[in-house]
Amino acid sequence: MVDEQRPSKELDVGRPNVARMYDYYLGGKNHFPADRAAAEKVIEISQGKVRDAVRENRDFLGRAVRFLAREVGVRGFLDLGAGLPTQSNVHEVALAAAPDAQVVYVDNDPVVATHGRALLATNPRVSFLEADLRRPDEIFSALPATFALDRPVGVLMVSCLHFVPDHEDPWGLVAAYARALPSGSHIVISHLGSDAFPSEMAEGRKVYGAANAVLEARPRASILRLFDGLQVIDPGVVPLNEWRPSPDALPLGDAFLPVLGGVGRVP
């Protein structure tokens, strides 16, 4: 939990932070007043849908990791733009499915870095890199020696590419990771869509404009382009709650979720 009375000098607590806003949506404790105020604006704009979206995002992430560990045999997971630790972290899900799995978290946020170092100290199968997902060459060169790239791995780009603006070419970024991965690797992507609620997305973008990263919700066609060159796993790129849902999954409070997700295999 963050200490609001004595925040770290390295943190900008007066500016909303997307990782801390996400933590607030999930009901976590790692946020400051500026984060809560911005998050509440987004909750109001979305009429509460953002909270459904982030919970479904976490559930999708867990299902995708279990699928890769159990059904595909992936043992190395690279979680890009990992965000703040919360319940059912990637390493918890992966190690429960495959005790010999290894997870490397990557984030360039100082709050996340602090928690990442704590994870690093408690589990030898978990590592943390303070790095920018937009620099794949630097990330691959900094991976632990024990993280094997001679066999398929899973790269998780969950709820992070909509913070990469068009001029930084998120499509080329995904392609760069795919080129660096061995055949049979998988890339997991979730991304906020703009088709169904364009006016609400535009209002939400204004809120995030004052935060540490701009929100770029995109139309479905642009999200599908992220999977170019990958073999998309069934059921395709779909609303998160439709991607291999658990048999006991509860129905959404709203009938439609404006976040798409999918898993692509590197040929």
PDB file of C-alpha atoms in Angstrom:
ATOM      1  CA  MET A   1       0.000   0.000   0.000  1.00  0.00           C
ATOM      2  CA  VAL A   2       1.339   3.477  -0.809  1.00  0.00           C
ATOM      3  CA  ASP A   3       2.042   5.829   2.071  1.00  0.00           C
ATOM      4  CA  GLU A   4       0.113   9.022   1.309  1.00  0.00           C
ATOM      5  CA  GLN A   5       1.777  10.856   4.181  1.00  0.00           C
ATOM      6  CA  ARG A   6       5.323  10.058   3.038  1.00  0.00           C
ATOM      7  CA  PRO A   7       5.323   9.296  -0.700  1.00  0.00           C
ATOM      8  CA  SER A   8       8.659   8.476  -2.293  1.00  0.00           C
ATOM      9  CA  LYS A   9      10.502  11.487  -3.720  1.00  0.00           C
ATOM     10  CA  GLU A  10      10.801   9.699  -7.069  1.00  0.00           C
ATOM     11  CA  LEU A  11       7.026   9.571  -7.495  1.00  0.00           C
ATOM     12  CA  ASP A  12       4.933  12.286  -9.103  1.00  0.00           C
ATOM     13  CA  VAL A  13       1.882  11.939  -6.875  1.00  0.00           C
ATOM     14  CA  GLY A  14       0.184  15.067  -8.166  1.00  0.00           C
ATOM     15  CA  ARG A  15      -0.259  13.681 -11.677  1.00  0.00           C
ATOM     16  CA  PRO A  16      -2.607  10.759 -12.401  1.00  0.00           C
ATOM     17  CA  ASN A  17      -0.746   7.570 -13.167  1.00  0.00           C
ATOM     18  CA  VAL A  18      -2.315   4.921 -15.402  1.00  0.00           C
ATOM     19  CA  ALA A  19      -0.980   1.992 -13.342  1.00  0.00           C
ATOM     20  CA  ARG A  20      -2.344   3.447 -10.113  1.00  0.00           C
ATOM     21  CA  MET A  21      -5.666   4.313 -11.779  1.00  0.00           C
ATOM     22  CA  TYR A  22      -5.930   0.691 -12.939  1.00  0.00           C
ATOM     23  CA  ASP A  23      -5.210  -0.452  -9.392  1.00  0.00           C
ATOM     24  CA  TYR A  24      -8.019   1.805  -8.149  1.00  0.00           C
ATOM     25  CA  TYR A  25     -10.488   0.332 -10.664  1.00  0.00           C
ATOM     26  CA  LEU A  26      -9.625  -3.121  -9.318  1.00  0.00           C
ATOM     27  CA  GLY A  27     -10.167  -2.067  -5.707  1.00  0.00           C
ATOM     28  CA  GLY A  28      -6.472  -2.020  -4.800  1.00  0.00           C
ATOM     29  CA  LYS A  29      -4.657   0.243  -2.362  1.00  0.00           C
ATOM     30  CA  ASN A  30      -1.742   1.601  -4.388  1.00  0.00           C
ATOM     31  CA  HIS A  31      -2.988   5.024  -5.457  1.00  0.00           C
ATOM     32  CA  PHE A  32      -3.023   8.687  -4.482  1.00  0.00           C
ATOM     33  CA  PRO A  33      -5.756  11.371  -4.515  1.00  0.00           C
ATOM     34  CA  ALA A  34      -4.928  12.509  -8.069  1.00  0.00           C
ATOM     35  CA  ASP A  35      -5.242   8.931  -9.320  1.00  0.00           C
ATOM     36  CA  ARG A  36      -8.555   8.419  -7.561  1.00  0.00           C
ATOM     37  CA  ALA A  37      -9.995  11.684  -8.859  1.00  0.00           C
ATOM     38  CA  ALA A  38      -9.080  10.863 -12.462  1.00  0.00           C
ATOM     39  CA  ALA A  39     -10.297   7.288 -12.134  1.00  0.00           C
ATOM     40  CA  GLU A  40     -13.633   8.445 -10.736  1.00  0.00           C
ATOM     41  CA  LYS A  41     -14.086  10.700 -13.772  1.00  0.00           C
ATOM     42  CA  VAL A  42     -13.538   7.717 -16.075  1.00  0.00           C
ATOM     43  CA  ILE A  43     -15.929   5.604 -14.003  1.00  0.00           C
ATOM     44  CA  GLU A  44     -18.558   8.306 -14.368  1.00  0.00           C
ATOM     45  CA  ILE A  45     -17.990   8.701 -18.119  1.00  0.00           C
ATOM     46  CA  SER A  46     -18.195   4.938 -18.655  1.00  0.00           C
ATOM     47  CA  GLN A  47     -21.165   4.530 -16.317  1.00  0.00           C
ATOM     48  CA  GLY A  48     -19.132   1.990 -14.378  1.00  0.00           C
ATOM     49  CA  LYS A  49     -18.207  -0.118 -17.405  1.00  0.00           C
ATOM     50  CA  VAL A  50     -14.501   0.494 -16.862  1.00  0.00           C
ATOM     51  CA  ARG A  51     -14.602  -1.611 -13.713  1.00  0.00           C
ATOM     52  CA  ASP A  52     -16.177  -4.517 -15.595  1.00  0.00           C
ATOM     53  CA  ALA A  53     -13.540  -4.070 -18.280  1.00  0.00           C
ATOM     54  CA  VAL A  54     -10.522  -4.226 -15.991  1.00  0.00           C
ATOM     55  CA  ARG A  55     -11.872  -7.252 -14.114  1.00  0.00           C
ATOM     56  CA  GLU A  56     -12.535  -9.056 -17.371  1.00  0.00           C
ATOM     57  CA  ASN A  57      -9.054  -8.061 -18.485  1.00  0.00           C
ATOM     58  CA  ARG A  58      -7.514  -9.761 -15.451  1.00  0.00           C
ATOM     59  CA  ASP A  59      -9.645 -12.856 -16.010  1.00  0.00           C
ATOM     60  CA  PHE A  60      -8.663 -12.980 -19.693  1.00  0.00           C
ATOM     61  CA  LEU A  61      -4.999 -12.686 -18.746  1.00  0.00           C
ATOM     62  CA  GLY A  62      -5.314 -15.598 -16.332  1.00  0.00           C
ATOM     63  CA  ARG A  63      -7.103 -17.806 -18.864  1.00  0.00           C
ATOM     64  CA  ALA A  64      -4.537 -17.013 -21.558  1.00  0.00           C
ATOM     65  CA  VAL A  65      -1.605 -17.813 -19.248  1.00  0.00           C
ATOM     66  CA  ARG A  66      -3.196 -21.099 -18.154  1.00  0.00           C
ATOM     67  CA  PHE A  67      -3.880 -21.992 -21.795  1.00  0.00           C
ATOM     68  CA  LEU A  68      -0.265 -21.363 -22.761  1.00  0.00           C
ATOM     69  CA  ALA A  69       1.145 -23.221 -19.758  1.00  0.00           C
ATOM     70  CA  ARG A  70      -1.170 -26.232 -19.809  1.00  0.00           C
ATOM     71  CA  GLU A  71      -2.136 -26.723 -23.439  1.00  0.00           C
ATOM     72  CA  VAL A  72       0.803 -25.269 -25.350  1.00  0.00           C
ATOM     73  CA  GLY A  73       3.607 -26.082 -22.928  1.00  0.00           C
ATOM     74  CA  VAL A  74       5.000 -22.564 -22.614  1.00  0.00           C
ATOM     75  CA  ARG A  75       7.342 -22.160 -19.667  1.00  0.00           C
ATOM     76  CA  GLY A  76       8.727 -18.655 -20.187  1.00  0.00           C
ATOM     77  CA  PHE A  77       6.418 -15.635 -19.819  1.00  0.00           C
ATOM     78  CA  LEU A  78       7.376 -12.052 -20.594  1.00  0.00           C
ATOM     79  CA  ASP A  79       4.771  -9.646 -19.171  1.00  0.00           C
ATOM     80  CA  LEU A  80       5.153  -6.239 -20.836  1.00  0.00           C
ATOM     81  CA  GLY A  81       3.700  -3.136 -19.196  1.00  0.00           C
ATOM     82  CA  ALA A  82       2.939  -5.344 -16.231  1.00  0.00           C
ATOM     83  CA  GLY A  83       1.445  -2.677 -13.986  1.00  0.00           C
ATOM     84  CA  LEU A  84       1.036  -2.928 -10.232  1.00  0.00           C
ATOM     85  CA  PRO A  85       0.833  -6.368  -8.620  1.00  0.00           C
ATOM     86  CA  THR A  86      -2.684  -7.468  -7.811  1.00  0.00           C
ATOM     87  CA  GLN A  87      -4.555 -10.704  -7.153  1.00  0.00           C
ATOM     88  CA  SER A  88      -3.769 -13.583  -9.518  1.00  0.00           C
ATOM     89  CA  ASN A  89      -0.503 -12.156 -10.783  1.00  0.00           C
ATOM     90  CA  VAL A  90       0.959 -13.779 -13.882  1.00  0.00           C
ATOM     91  CA  HIS A  91       3.586 -15.670 -11.892  1.00  0.00           C
ATOM     92  CA  GLU A  92       0.968 -17.039  -9.503  1.00  0.00           C
ATOM     93  CA  VAL A  93      -1.179 -18.323 -12.360  1.00  0.00           C
ATOM     94  CA  ALA A  94       1.776 -19.632 -14.376  1.00  0.00           C
ATOM     95  CA  LEU A  95       3.467 -21.416 -11.483  1.00  0.00           C
ATOM     96  CA  ALA A  96       0.190 -22.987 -10.352  1.00  0.00           C
ATOM     97  CA  ALA A  97      -0.210 -24.435 -13.849  1.00  0.00           C
ATOM     98  CA  ALA A  98       3.473 -25.266 -14.368  1.00  0.00           C
ATOM     99  CA  PRO A  99       5.805 -25.129 -11.337  1.00  0.00           C
ATOM    100  CA  ASP A 100       8.849 -24.975 -13.630  1.00  0.00           C
ATOM    101  CA  ALA A 101       7.631 -21.806 -15.385  1.00  0.00           C
ATOM    102  CA  GLN A 102       9.594 -18.565 -15.310  1.00  0.00           C
ATOM    103  CA  VAL A 103       8.103 -15.071 -15.440  1.00  0.00           C
ATOM    104  CA  VAL A 104       9.788 -11.775 -16.266  1.00  0.00           C
ATOM    105  CA  TYR A 105       7.803  -8.616 -15.558  1.00  0.00           C
ATOM    106  CA  VAL A 106       8.638  -5.462 -17.505  1.00  0.00           C
ATOM    107  CA  ASP A 107       7.515  -1.921 -16.676  1.00  0.00           C
ATOM    108  CA  ASN A 108       9.060   1.537 -16.707  1.00  0.00           C
ATOM    109  CA  ASP A 109       6.954   2.929 -13.859  1.00  0.00           C
ATOM    110  CA  PRO A 110       8.830   3.589 -10.574  1.00  0.00           C
ATOM    111  CA  VAL A 111       5.906   2.393  -8.436  1.00  0.00           C
ATOM    112  CA  VAL A 112       5.811  -0.872 -10.343  1.00  0.00           C
ATOM    113  CA  ALA A 113       9.598  -1.105 -10.084  1.00  0.00           C
ATOM    114  CA  THR A 114       9.397  -0.998  -6.302  1.00  0.00           C
ATOM    115  CA  HIS A 115       6.906  -3.849  -6.211  1.00  0.00           C
ATOM    116  CA  GLY A 116       8.833  -5.710  -8.897  1.00  0.00           C
ATOM    117  CA  ARG A 117      11.981  -5.695  -6.811  1.00  0.00           C
ATOM    118  CA  ALA A 118       9.962  -7.173  -3.936  1.00  0.00           C
ATOM    119  CA  LEU A 119       8.759  -9.967  -6.222  1.00  0.00           C
ATOM    120  CA  LEU A 120      12.308 -10.592  -7.334  1.00  0.00           C
ATOM    121  CA  ALA A 121      13.390 -11.057  -3.734  1.00  0.00           C
ATOM    122  CA  THR A 122      10.719 -13.602  -2.871  1.00  0.00           C
ATOM    123  CA  ASN A 123      10.701 -16.059  -5.766  1.00  0.00           C
ATOM    124  CA  PRO A 124      13.689 -17.282  -7.811  1.00  0.00           C
ATOM    125  CA  ARG A 125      11.412 -18.012 -10.782  1.00  0.00           C
ATOM    126  CA  VAL A 126      10.238 -14.397 -10.987  1.00  0.00           C
ATOM    127  CA  SER A 127      12.309 -11.499 -12.340  1.00  0.00           C
ATOM    128  CA  PHE A 128      11.658  -7.830 -12.943  1.00  0.00           C
ATOM    129  CA  LEU A 129      13.058  -5.449 -15.538  1.00  0.00           C
ATOM    130  CA  GLU A 130      12.583  -1.710 -15.258  1.00  0.00           C
ATOM    131  CA  ALA A 131      12.397  -1.036 -18.980  1.00  0.00           C
ATOM    132  CA  ASP A 132      10.194   0.424 -21.696  1.00  0.00           C
ATOM    133  CA  LEU A 133       8.160  -2.043 -23.772  1.00  0.00           C
ATOM    134  CA  ARG A 134       8.677   0.263 -26.770  1.00  0.00           C
ATOM    135  CA  ARG A 135      12.357  -0.778 -26.825  1.00  0.00           C
ATOM    136  CA  PRO A 136      12.261  -4.530 -27.490  1.00  0.00           C
ATOM    137  CA  ASP A 137      15.975  -4.801 -28.324  1.00  0.00           C
ATOM    138  CA  GLU A 138      16.898  -3.420 -24.904  1.00  0.00           C
ATOM    139  CA  ILE A 139      14.471  -5.782 -23.188  1.00  0.00           C
ATOM    140  CA  PHE A 140      15.725  -8.894 -24.948  1.00  0.00           C
ATOM    141  CA  SER A 141      19.333  -7.975 -24.229  1.00  0.00           C
ATOM    142  CA  ALA A 142      18.535  -7.502 -20.526  1.00  0.00           C
ATOM    143  CA  LEU A 143      16.634 -10.758 -19.985  1.00  0.00           C
ATOM    144  CA  PRO A 144      18.046 -13.067 -17.292  1.00  0.00           C
ATOM    145  CA  ALA A 145      20.433 -15.688 -18.612  1.00  0.00           C
ATOM    146  CA  THR A 146      18.061 -18.355 -17.326  1.00  0.00           C
ATOM    147  CA  PHE A 147      15.191 -17.094 -19.512  1.00  0.00           C
ATOM    148  CA  ALA A 148      15.452 -19.451 -22.476  1.00  0.00           C
ATOM    149  CA  LEU A 149      14.792 -18.034 -25.937  1.00  0.00           C
ATOM    150  CA  ASP A 150      15.603 -21.289 -27.709  1.00  0.00           C
ATOM    151  CA  ARG A 151      12.081 -22.560 -27.107  1.00  0.00           C
ATOM    152  CA  PRO A 152       8.607 -20.989 -27.418  1.00  0.00           C
ATOM    153  CA  VAL A 153       7.723 -18.289 -24.921  1.00  0.00           C
ATOM    154  CA  GLY A 154       4.621 -16.275 -24.148  1.00  0.00           C
ATOM    155  CA  VAL A 155       4.705 -12.494 -24.526  1.00  0.00           C
ATOM    156  CA  LEU A 156       1.883 -10.686 -22.759  1.00  0.00           C
ATOM    157  CA  MET A 157       0.834  -7.301 -24.122  1.00  0.00           C
ATOM    158  CA  VAL A 158      -2.304  -6.978 -22.055  1.00  0.00           C
ATOM    159  CA  SER A 159      -3.969  -3.584 -21.722  1.00  0.00           C
ATOM    160  CA  CYS A 160      -0.779  -1.738 -22.661  1.00  0.00           C
ATOM    161  CA  LEU A 161      -0.827  -1.081 -26.421  1.00  0.00           C
ATOM    162  CA  HIS A 162      -3.661   1.421 -26.104  1.00  0.00           C
ATOM    163  CA  PHE A 163      -1.111   3.593 -24.310  1.00  0.00           C
ATOM    164  CA  VAL A 164       1.184   3.516 -27.356  1.00  0.00           C
ATOM    165  CA  PRO A 165       0.112   6.316 -29.746  1.00  0.00           C
ATOM    166  CA  ASP A 166      -0.137   5.836 -33.485  1.00  0.00           C
ATOM    167  CA  HIS A 167       3.040   7.778 -34.200  1.00  0.00           C
ATOM    168  CA  GLU A 168       4.993   5.227 -32.140  1.00  0.00           C
ATOM    169  CA  ASP A 169       3.617   2.431 -34.360  1.00  0.00           C
ATOM    170  CA  PRO A 170       2.160  -0.233 -32.040  1.00  0.00           C
ATOM    171  CA  TRP A 171       1.695  -2.517 -35.066  1.00  0.00           C
ATOM    172  CA  GLY A 172       5.371  -2.396 -35.881  1.00  0.00           C
ATOM    173  CA  LEU A 173       6.143  -2.929 -32.198  1.00  0.00           C
ATOM    174  CA  VAL A 174       4.197  -6.204 -32.070  1.00  0.00           C
ATOM    175  CA  ALA A 175       5.903  -7.288 -35.297  1.00  0.00           C
ATOM    176  CA  ALA A 176       9.324  -6.523 -33.792  1.00  0.00           C
ATOM    177  CA  TYR A 177       8.621  -8.784 -30.826  1.00  0.00           C
ATOM    178  CA  ALA A 178       7.337 -11.523 -33.122  1.00  0.00           C
ATOM    179  CA  ARG A 179      10.547 -11.371 -35.195  1.00  0.00           C
ATOM    180  CA  ALA A 180      12.654 -11.788 -32.062  1.00  0.00           C
ATOM    181  CA  LEU A 181      10.727 -14.799 -30.760  1.00  0.00           C
ATOM    182  CA  PRO A 182      11.285 -18.459 -31.632  1.00  0.00           C
ATOM    183  CA  SER A 183       8.669 -20.185 -33.770  1.00  0.00           C
ATOM    184  CA  GLY A 184       5.774 -21.508 -31.721  1.00  0.00           C
ATOM    185  CA  SER A 185       5.833 -18.578 -29.315  1.00  0.00           C
ATOM    186  CA  HIS A 186       2.569 -16.814 -28.569  1.00  0.00           C
ATOM    187  CA  ILE A 187       1.659 -13.152 -28.132  1.00  0.00           C
ATOM    188  CA  VAL A 188      -1.335 -12.262 -25.956  1.00  0.00           C
ATOM    189  CA  ILE A 189      -2.985  -8.902 -26.643  1.00  0.00           C
ATOM    190  CA  SER A 190      -5.926  -7.049 -25.155  1.00  0.00           C
ATOM    191  CA  HIS A 191      -6.869  -3.587 -26.381  1.00  0.00           C
ATOM    192  CA  LEU A 192      -9.600  -1.030 -25.746  1.00  0.00           C
ATOM    193  CA  GLY A 193     -11.941  -0.609 -28.718  1.00  0.00           C
ATOM    194  CA  SER A 194     -13.538   2.655 -29.799  1.00  0.00           C
ATOM    195  CA  ASP A 195     -16.307   1.470 -32.152  1.00  0.00           C
ATOM    196  CA  ALA A 196     -19.193   1.052 -29.748  1.00  0.00           C
ATOM    197  CA  PHE A 197     -18.730   4.130 -27.546  1.00  0.00           C
ATOM    198  CA  PRO A 198     -16.826   6.761 -29.561  1.00  0.00           C
ATOM    199  CA  SER A 199     -18.018   9.797 -27.585  1.00  0.00           C
ATOM    200  CA  GLU A 200     -17.298   8.171 -24.212  1.00  0.00           C
ATOM    201  CA  MET A 201     -13.854   7.081 -25.428  1.00  0.00           C
ATOM    202  CA  ALA A 202     -13.105  10.625 -26.548  1.00  0.00           C
ATOM    203  CA  GLU A 203     -14.086  11.962 -23.117  1.00  0.00           C
ATOM    204  CA  GLY A 204     -12.002   9.318 -21.397  1.00  0.00           C
ATOM    205  CA  ARG A 205      -9.037  10.227 -23.581  1.00  0.00           C
ATOM    206  CA  LYS A 206      -9.248  13.800 -22.279  1.00  0.00           C
ATOM    207  CA  VAL A 207      -8.956  12.531 -18.700  1.00  0.00           C
ATOM    208  CA  TYR A 208      -5.956  10.379 -19.550  1.00  0.00           C
ATOM    209  CA  GLY A 209      -4.435  13.347 -21.344  1.00  0.00           C
ATOM    210  CA  ALA A 210      -3.541  14.742 -17.932  1.00  0.00           C
ATOM    211  CA  ALA A 211      -2.019  11.420 -16.825  1.00  0.00           C
ATOM    212  CA  ASN A 212       1.417   9.961 -17.532  1.00  0.00           C
ATOM    213  CA  ALA A 213       0.245   8.179 -20.714  1.00  0.00           C
ATOM    214  CA  VAL A 214      -2.350   9.077 -23.337  1.00  0.00           C
ATOM    215  CA  LEU A 215      -5.159   6.599 -23.944  1.00  0.00           C
ATOM    216  CA  GLU A 216      -5.591   5.514 -27.586  1.00  0.00           C
ATOM    217  CA  ALA A 217      -8.736   3.409 -27.928  1.00  0.00           C
ATOM    218  CA  ARG A 218      -8.825   2.078 -31.500  1.00  0.00           C
ATOM    219  CA  PRO A 219     -11.419   0.684 -33.910  1.00  0.00           C
ATOM    220  CA  ARG A 220     -11.656  -3.056 -34.354  1.00  0.00           C
ATOM    221  CA  ALA A 221      -9.891  -2.971 -37.727  1.00  0.00           C
ATOM    222  CA  SER A 222      -6.833  -1.335 -36.174  1.00  0.00           C
ATOM    223  CA  ILE A 223      -6.782  -3.851 -33.322  1.00  0.00           C
ATOM    224  CA  LEU A 224      -6.962  -6.760 -35.769  1.00  0.00           C
ATOM    225  CA  ARG A 225      -3.906  -5.337 -37.553  1.00  0.00           C
ATOM    226  CA  LEU A 226      -1.886  -5.965 -34.393  1.00  0.00           C
ATOM    227  CA  PHE A 227      -2.184  -9.679 -35.158  1.00  0.00           C
ATOM    228  CA  ASP A 228      -0.882  -9.393 -38.736  1.00  0.00           C
ATOM    229  CA  GLY A 229       1.578 -12.190 -39.428  1.00  0.00           C
ATOM    230  CA  LEU A 230       0.418 -14.240 -36.423  1.00  0.00           C
ATOM    231  CA  GLN A 231      -1.712 -17.375 -36.465  1.00  0.00           C
ATOM    232  CA  VAL A 232      -4.705 -16.332 -34.379  1.00  0.00           C
ATOM    233  CA  ILE A 233      -5.856 -18.991 -31.933  1.00  0.00           C
ATOM    234  CA  ASP A 234      -9.578 -19.846 -31.722  1.00  0.00           C
ATOM    235  CA  PRO A 235     -11.951 -18.180 -30.960  1.00  0.00           C
ATOM    236  CA  GLY A 236     -10.113 -15.276 -32.601  1.00  0.00           C
ATOM    237  CA  VAL A 237      -9.980 -11.641 -31.548  1.00  0.00           C
ATOM    238  CA  VAL A 238     -13.156 -11.199 -29.521  1.00  0.00           C
ATOM    239  CA  PRO A 239     -14.556  -9.314 -26.516  1.00  0.00           C
ATOM    240  CA  LEU A 240     -12.538 -10.535 -23.530  1.00  0.00           C
ATOM    241  CA  ASN A 241     -15.429 -12.318 -21.862  1.00  0.00           C
ATOM    242  CA  GLU A 242     -15.869 -14.432 -25.020  1.00  0.00           C
ATOM    243  CA  TRP A 243     -12.284 -15.710 -25.129  1.00  0.00           C
ATOM    244  CA  ARG A 244     -12.493 -19.276 -23.785  1.00  0.00           C
ATOM    245  CA  PRO A 245     -14.675 -18.315 -20.801  1.00  0.00           C
ATOM    246  CA  SER A 246     -14.737 -20.480 -17.712  1.00  0.00           C
ATOM    247  CA  PRO A 247     -17.828 -22.695 -17.432  1.00  0.00           C
ATOM    248  CA  ASP A 248     -18.829 -20.914 -14.232  1.00  0.00           C
ATOM    249  CA  ALA A 249     -18.215 -17.382 -15.559  1.00  0.00           C
ATOM    250  CA  LEU A 250     -20.837 -14.890 -14.454  1.00  0.00           C
ATOM    251  CA  PRO A 251     -22.586 -12.804 -17.130  1.00  0.00           C
ATOM    252  CA  LEU A 252     -21.533  -9.206 -17.585  1.00  0.00           C
ATOM    253  CA  GLY A 253     -23.636  -6.496 -15.985  1.00  0.00           C
ATOM    254  CA  ASP A 254     -23.623  -4.879 -19.433  1.00  0.00           C
ATOM    255  CA  ALA A 255     -24.207  -6.975 -22.540  1.00  0.00           C
ATOM    256  CA  PHE A 256     -21.150  -5.672 -24.400  1.00  0.00           C
ATOM    257  CA  LEU A 257     -17.516  -5.240 -23.393  1.00  0.00           C
ATOM    258  CA  PRO A 258     -15.546  -2.695 -25.471  1.00  0.00           C
ATOM    259  CA  VAL A 259     -12.216  -4.485 -25.003  1.00  0.00           C
ATOM    260  CA  LEU A 260     -10.962  -7.022 -27.535  1.00  0.00           C
ATOM    261  CA  GLY A 261      -8.436  -9.737 -26.876  1.00  0.00           C
ATOM    262  CA  GLY A 262      -6.778 -12.620 -28.592  1.00  0.00           C
ATOM    263  CA  VAL A 263      -3.737 -14.874 -28.749  1.00  0.00           C
ATOM    264  CA  GLY A 264      -1.514 -15.146 -31.797  1.00  0.00           C
ATOM    265  CA  ARG A 265       1.050 -17.857 -32.529  1.00  0.00           C
ATOM    266  CA  VAL A 266       4.374 -16.929 -34.087  1.00  0.00           C
ATOM    267  CA  PRO A 267       4.790 -19.123 -37.228  1.00  0.00           C
TER     268      PRO A 267
END
